CSV table of N, CA and C in Angstrom, one decimal:
chain,number,residue,atom,x,y,z
A,1151,UNK,N,10.0,225.9,167.1
A,1151,UNK,CA,8.7,226.5,167.2
A,1151,UNK,C,8.5,226.8,168.7
A,1152,UNK,N,7.6,227.7,168.9
A,1152,UNK,CA,7.3,228.1,170.3
A,1152,UNK,C,6.5,227.2,171.1
A,1153,UNK,N,6.2,227.5,172.3
A,1153,UNK,CA,5.3,226.7,173.1
A,1153,UNK,C,3.9,226.8,172.7
A,1154,UNK,N,3.1,225.8,173.2
A,1154,UNK,CA,1.6,225.8,172.9
A,1154,UNK,C,1.0,227.1,173.4
A,1155,UNK,N,0.0,227.5,172.8
A,1155,UNK,CA,-0.7,228.8,173.1
A,1155,UNK,C,-2.2,228.4,173.5
A,1156,UNK,N,-2.7,229.1,174.6
A,1156,UNK,CA,-4.1,228.9,175.0
A,1156,UNK,C,-4.9,229.8,174.2
A,1157,UNK,N,-6.1,229.3,173.8
A,1157,UNK,CA,-7.1,230.1,173.0
A,1157,UNK,C,-8.4,230.0,173.7
A,1158,UNK,N,-9.1,231.1,174.0
A,1158,UNK,CA,-10.3,231.1,174.7
A,1158,UNK,C,-11.5,231.6,173.8
A,1159,UNK,N,-12.6,230.9,173.9
A,1159,UNK,CA,-13.8,231.3,173.3
A,1159,UNK,C,-14.8,231.7,174.3
A,1160,UNK,N,-15.6,232.7,174.2
A,1160,UNK,CA,-16.6,233.1,175.1
A,1160,UNK,C,-17.9,233.5,174.4
A,1161,UNK,N,-19.0,233.0,174.8
A,1161,UNK,CA,-20.3,233.4,174.2
A,1161,UNK,C,-21.1,233.9,175.3
A,1162,UNK,N,-21.8,235.0,175.1
A,1162,UNK,CA,-22.7,235.6,176.0
A,1162,UNK,C,-24.1,235.7,175.4
A,1163,UNK,N,-25.1,235.2,176.1
A,1163,UNK,CA,-26.4,235.2,175.5
A,1163,UNK,C,-27.3,234.2,176.2
A,1164,UNK,N,-28.4,234.0,175.6
A,1164,UNK,CA,-29.4,233.1,176.2
A,1164,UNK,C,-30.4,233.8,177.1
A,1165,UNK,N,-31.3,233.0,177.7
A,1165,UNK,CA,-32.3,233.6,178.5
A,1165,UNK,C,-31.8,234.3,179.7
A,1166,UNK,N,-30.7,233.8,180.3
A,1166,UNK,CA,-30.3,234.4,181.5
A,1166,UNK,C,-29.0,235.2,181.3
A,1167,UNK,N,-28.6,235.5,180.0
A,1167,UNK,CA,-27.5,236.3,179.7
A,1167,UNK,C,-26.2,235.7,180.3
A,1168,UNK,N,-26.1,234.4,180.4
A,1168,UNK,CA,-24.9,233.8,181.0
A,1168,UNK,C,-23.8,233.6,179.9
A,1169,UNK,N,-22.6,233.6,180.4
A,1169,UNK,CA,-21.5,233.4,179.4
A,1169,UNK,C,-21.1,231.9,179.5
A,1170,UNK,N,-20.5,231.4,178.3
A,1170,UNK,CA,-20.0,230.1,178.2
A,1170,UNK,C,-18.6,230.2,177.7
A,1171,UNK,N,-17.7,229.7,178.5
A,1171,UNK,CA,-16.3,229.8,178.1
A,1171,UNK,C,-15.7,228.4,177.8
A,1172,UNK,N,-14.9,228.4,176.8
A,1172,UNK,CA,-14.2,227.2,176.3
A,1172,UNK,C,-12.7,227.5,176.1
A,1173,UNK,N,-11.8,226.8,176.7
A,1173,UNK,CA,-10.4,227.1,176.5
A,1173,UNK,C,-9.8,225.8,175.8
A,1174,UNK,N,-8.9,226.1,174.9
A,1174,UNK,CA,-8.2,225.0,174.2
A,1174,UNK,C,-6.7,225.4,174.1
A,1175,UNK,N,-5.9,224.4,173.8
A,1175,UNK,CA,-4.5,224.6,173.6
A,1175,UNK,C,-4.2,224.4,172.2
A,1176,UNK,N,-3.6,225.4,171.6
A,1176,UNK,CA,-3.1,225.4,170.2
A,1176,UNK,C,-1.7,224.7,170.2
A,1177,UNK,N,-1.5,223.7,169.4
A,1177,UNK,CA,-0.3,223.0,169.3
A,1177,UNK,C,0.4,223.2,167.9
A,1178,UNK,N,1.5,222.7,167.7
A,1178,UNK,CA,2.2,222.8,166.5
A,1178,UNK,C,1.4,222.3,165.3
A,1179,UNK,N,0.7,221.2,165.5
A,1179,UNK,CA,-0.2,220.6,164.5
A,1179,UNK,C,-1.3,221.5,164.0
A,1180,UNK,N,-1.6,222.5,164.8
A,1180,UNK,CA,-2.7,223.5,164.5
A,1180,UNK,C,-2.2,224.7,163.7
A,1181,UNK,N,-0.9,224.8,163.5
A,1181,UNK,CA,-0.3,226.0,163.0
A,1181,UNK,C,0.6,225.8,161.8
A,1182,UNK,N,0.9,226.8,161.0
A,1182,UNK,CA,1.9,226.7,160.0
A,1182,UNK,C,3.2,227.1,160.5
A,1183,UNK,N,4.2,227.2,159.6
A,1183,UNK,CA,5.6,227.5,160.1
A,1183,UNK,C,5.7,228.9,160.8
A,1184,UNK,N,4.8,229.8,160.4
A,1184,UNK,CA,4.9,231.1,161.0
A,1184,UNK,C,4.1,231.2,162.3
A,1185,UNK,N,3.6,230.0,162.8
A,1185,UNK,CA,2.8,229.9,164.0
A,1185,UNK,C,1.5,230.5,164.0
A,1186,UNK,N,0.9,230.7,162.8
A,1186,UNK,CA,-0.4,231.2,162.6
A,1186,UNK,C,-1.4,230.0,162.6
A,1187,UNK,N,-2.5,230.1,163.3
A,1187,UNK,CA,-3.4,229.0,163.4
A,1187,UNK,C,-4.1,228.9,162.0
A,1188,UNK,N,-4.2,227.7,161.5
A,1188,UNK,CA,-4.9,227.4,160.2
A,1188,UNK,C,-6.3,227.9,160.3
A,1189,UNK,N,-6.8,228.6,159.3
A,1189,UNK,CA,-8.1,229.2,159.3
A,1189,UNK,C,-9.2,228.1,159.5
A,1190,UNK,N,-9.0,227.0,158.8
A,1190,UNK,CA,-10.0,225.9,158.9
A,1190,UNK,C,-10.1,225.4,160.3
A,1191,UNK,N,-9.1,225.5,161.1
A,1191,UNK,CA,-9.1,225.0,162.5
A,1191,UNK,C,-10.2,225.8,163.3
A,1192,UNK,N,-10.4,227.1,163.0
A,1192,UNK,CA,-11.4,227.8,163.7
A,1192,UNK,C,-12.8,227.3,163.5
A,1193,UNK,N,-13.1,226.7,162.3
A,1193,UNK,CA,-14.4,226.1,162.0
A,1193,UNK,C,-14.5,224.8,162.9
A,1194,UNK,N,-13.5,224.1,163.0
A,1194,UNK,CA,-13.5,222.9,163.9
A,1194,UNK,C,-13.8,223.3,165.3
A,1195,UNK,N,-13.1,224.3,165.8
A,1195,UNK,CA,-13.3,224.8,167.2
A,1195,UNK,C,-14.7,225.4,167.4
A,1196,UNK,N,-15.2,226.1,166.4
A,1196,UNK,CA,-16.5,226.6,166.5
A,1196,UNK,C,-17.6,225.5,166.6
A,1197,UNK,N,-17.4,224.4,165.9
A,1197,UNK,CA,-18.3,223.2,166.0
A,1197,UNK,C,-18.2,222.6,167.4
A,1198,UNK,N,-17.0,222.5,167.9
A,1198,UNK,CA,-16.8,221.9,169.3
A,1198,UNK,C,-17.5,222.8,170.3
A,1199,UNK,N,-17.3,224.1,170.3
A,1199,UNK,CA,-17.9,225.0,171.2
A,1199,UNK,C,-19.4,225.0,171.1
A,1200,UNK,N,-19.9,225.0,169.9
A,1200,UNK,CA,-21.3,225.0,169.7
A,1200,UNK,C,-22.0,223.8,170.3
A,1201,UNK,N,-21.4,222.6,170.1
A,1201,UNK,CA,-22.0,221.4,170.6
A,1201,UNK,C,-21.9,221.4,172.1
A,1202,UNK,N,-20.8,221.8,172.7
A,1202,UNK,CA,-20.7,221.9,174.2
A,1202,UNK,C,-21.7,222.9,174.8
A,1203,UNK,N,-21.9,224.0,174.1
A,1203,UNK,CA,-22.8,225.0,174.6
A,1203,UNK,C,-24.2,224.4,174.6
A,1204,UNK,N,-24.6,223.7,173.5
A,1204,UNK,CA,-25.9,223.1,173.4
A,1204,UNK,C,-26.1,222.1,174.6
A,1205,UNK,N,-25.1,221.3,174.8
A,1205,UNK,CA,-25.2,220.3,175.9
A,1205,UNK,C,-25.3,221.0,177.2
A,1206,UNK,N,-24.7,222.1,177.4
A,1206,UNK,CA,-24.7,222.8,178.7
A,1206,UNK,C,-26.0,223.7,178.8
A,1207,UNK,N,-26.4,224.3,177.8
A,1207,UNK,CA,-27.5,225.4,177.9
A,1207,UNK,C,-28.9,224.9,177.6
A,1208,UNK,N,-29.1,223.9,176.8
A,1208,UNK,CA,-30.4,223.5,176.4
A,1208,UNK,C,-30.9,222.2,177.2
A,1209,UNK,N,-32.0,222.4,177.8
A,1209,UNK,CA,-32.6,221.3,178.5
A,1209,UNK,C,-32.9,220.1,177.6
A,1210,UNK,N,-32.6,218.9,178.0
A,1210,UNK,CA,-32.9,217.7,177.2
A,1210,UNK,C,-32.1,217.7,175.9
A,1211,UNK,N,-31.0,218.3,175.9
A,1211,UNK,CA,-30.2,218.4,174.6
A,1211,UNK,C,-29.8,217.1,174.1
A,1212,UNK,N,-29.3,216.2,175.0
A,1212,UNK,CA,-28.9,214.9,174.6
A,1212,UNK,C,-30.0,214.1,173.9
A,1213,UNK,N,-31.2,214.2,174.5
A,1213,UNK,CA,-32.4,213.5,173.9
A,1213,UNK,C,-32.7,214.1,172.6
A,1214,UNK,N,-32.7,215.5,172.5
A,1214,UNK,CA,-33.0,216.1,171.2
A,1214,UNK,C,-32.0,215.7,170.1
A,1215,UNK,N,-30.7,215.6,170.5
A,1215,UNK,CA,-29.7,215.2,169.5
A,1215,UNK,C,-30.0,213.7,169.1
A,1216,UNK,N,-30.4,212.9,170.0
A,1216,UNK,CA,-30.7,211.5,169.7
A,1216,UNK,C,-31.9,211.4,168.8
A,1217,UNK,N,-32.8,212.4,169.0
A,1217,UNK,CA,-34.1,212.4,168.2
A,1217,UNK,C,-33.9,213.0,166.8
A,1218,UNK,N,-32.7,213.5,166.5
A,1218,UNK,CA,-32.4,214.0,165.2
A,1218,UNK,C,-32.2,215.5,165.1
A,1219,UNK,N,-32.0,216.2,166.2
A,1219,UNK,CA,-31.8,217.6,166.1
A,1219,UNK,C,-30.5,217.8,165.3
A,1220,UNK,N,-30.6,218.8,164.3
A,1220,UNK,CA,-29.5,219.1,163.4
A,1220,UNK,C,-29.0,220.5,163.8
A,1221,UNK,N,-27.7,220.7,164.0
A,1221,UNK,CA,-27.2,222.0,164.2
A,1221,UNK,C,-26.5,222.5,163.0
A,1222,UNK,N,-26.9,223.7,162.5
A,1222,UNK,CA,-26.2,224.2,161.3
A,1222,UNK,C,-25.6,225.6,161.7
A,1223,UNK,N,-24.3,225.7,161.4
A,1223,UNK,CA,-23.6,226.9,161.8
A,1223,UNK,C,-23.4,227.7,160.5
């Protein structure tokens, strides 16, 4: 199998139209024999990026999450 591949996600939006970038490395465990990324893995990555974006972009996000904020994608 080939070497690990970098995958980038970028979101643009919010009040100041800022972008949020997240880079991850796709490894053998994330792919099938044809080196295609498992579709379900994108949902996992979407959740990771969403949570990191909230922590980065929303004021008091940690407190909101502690108080029961629920994120639905």
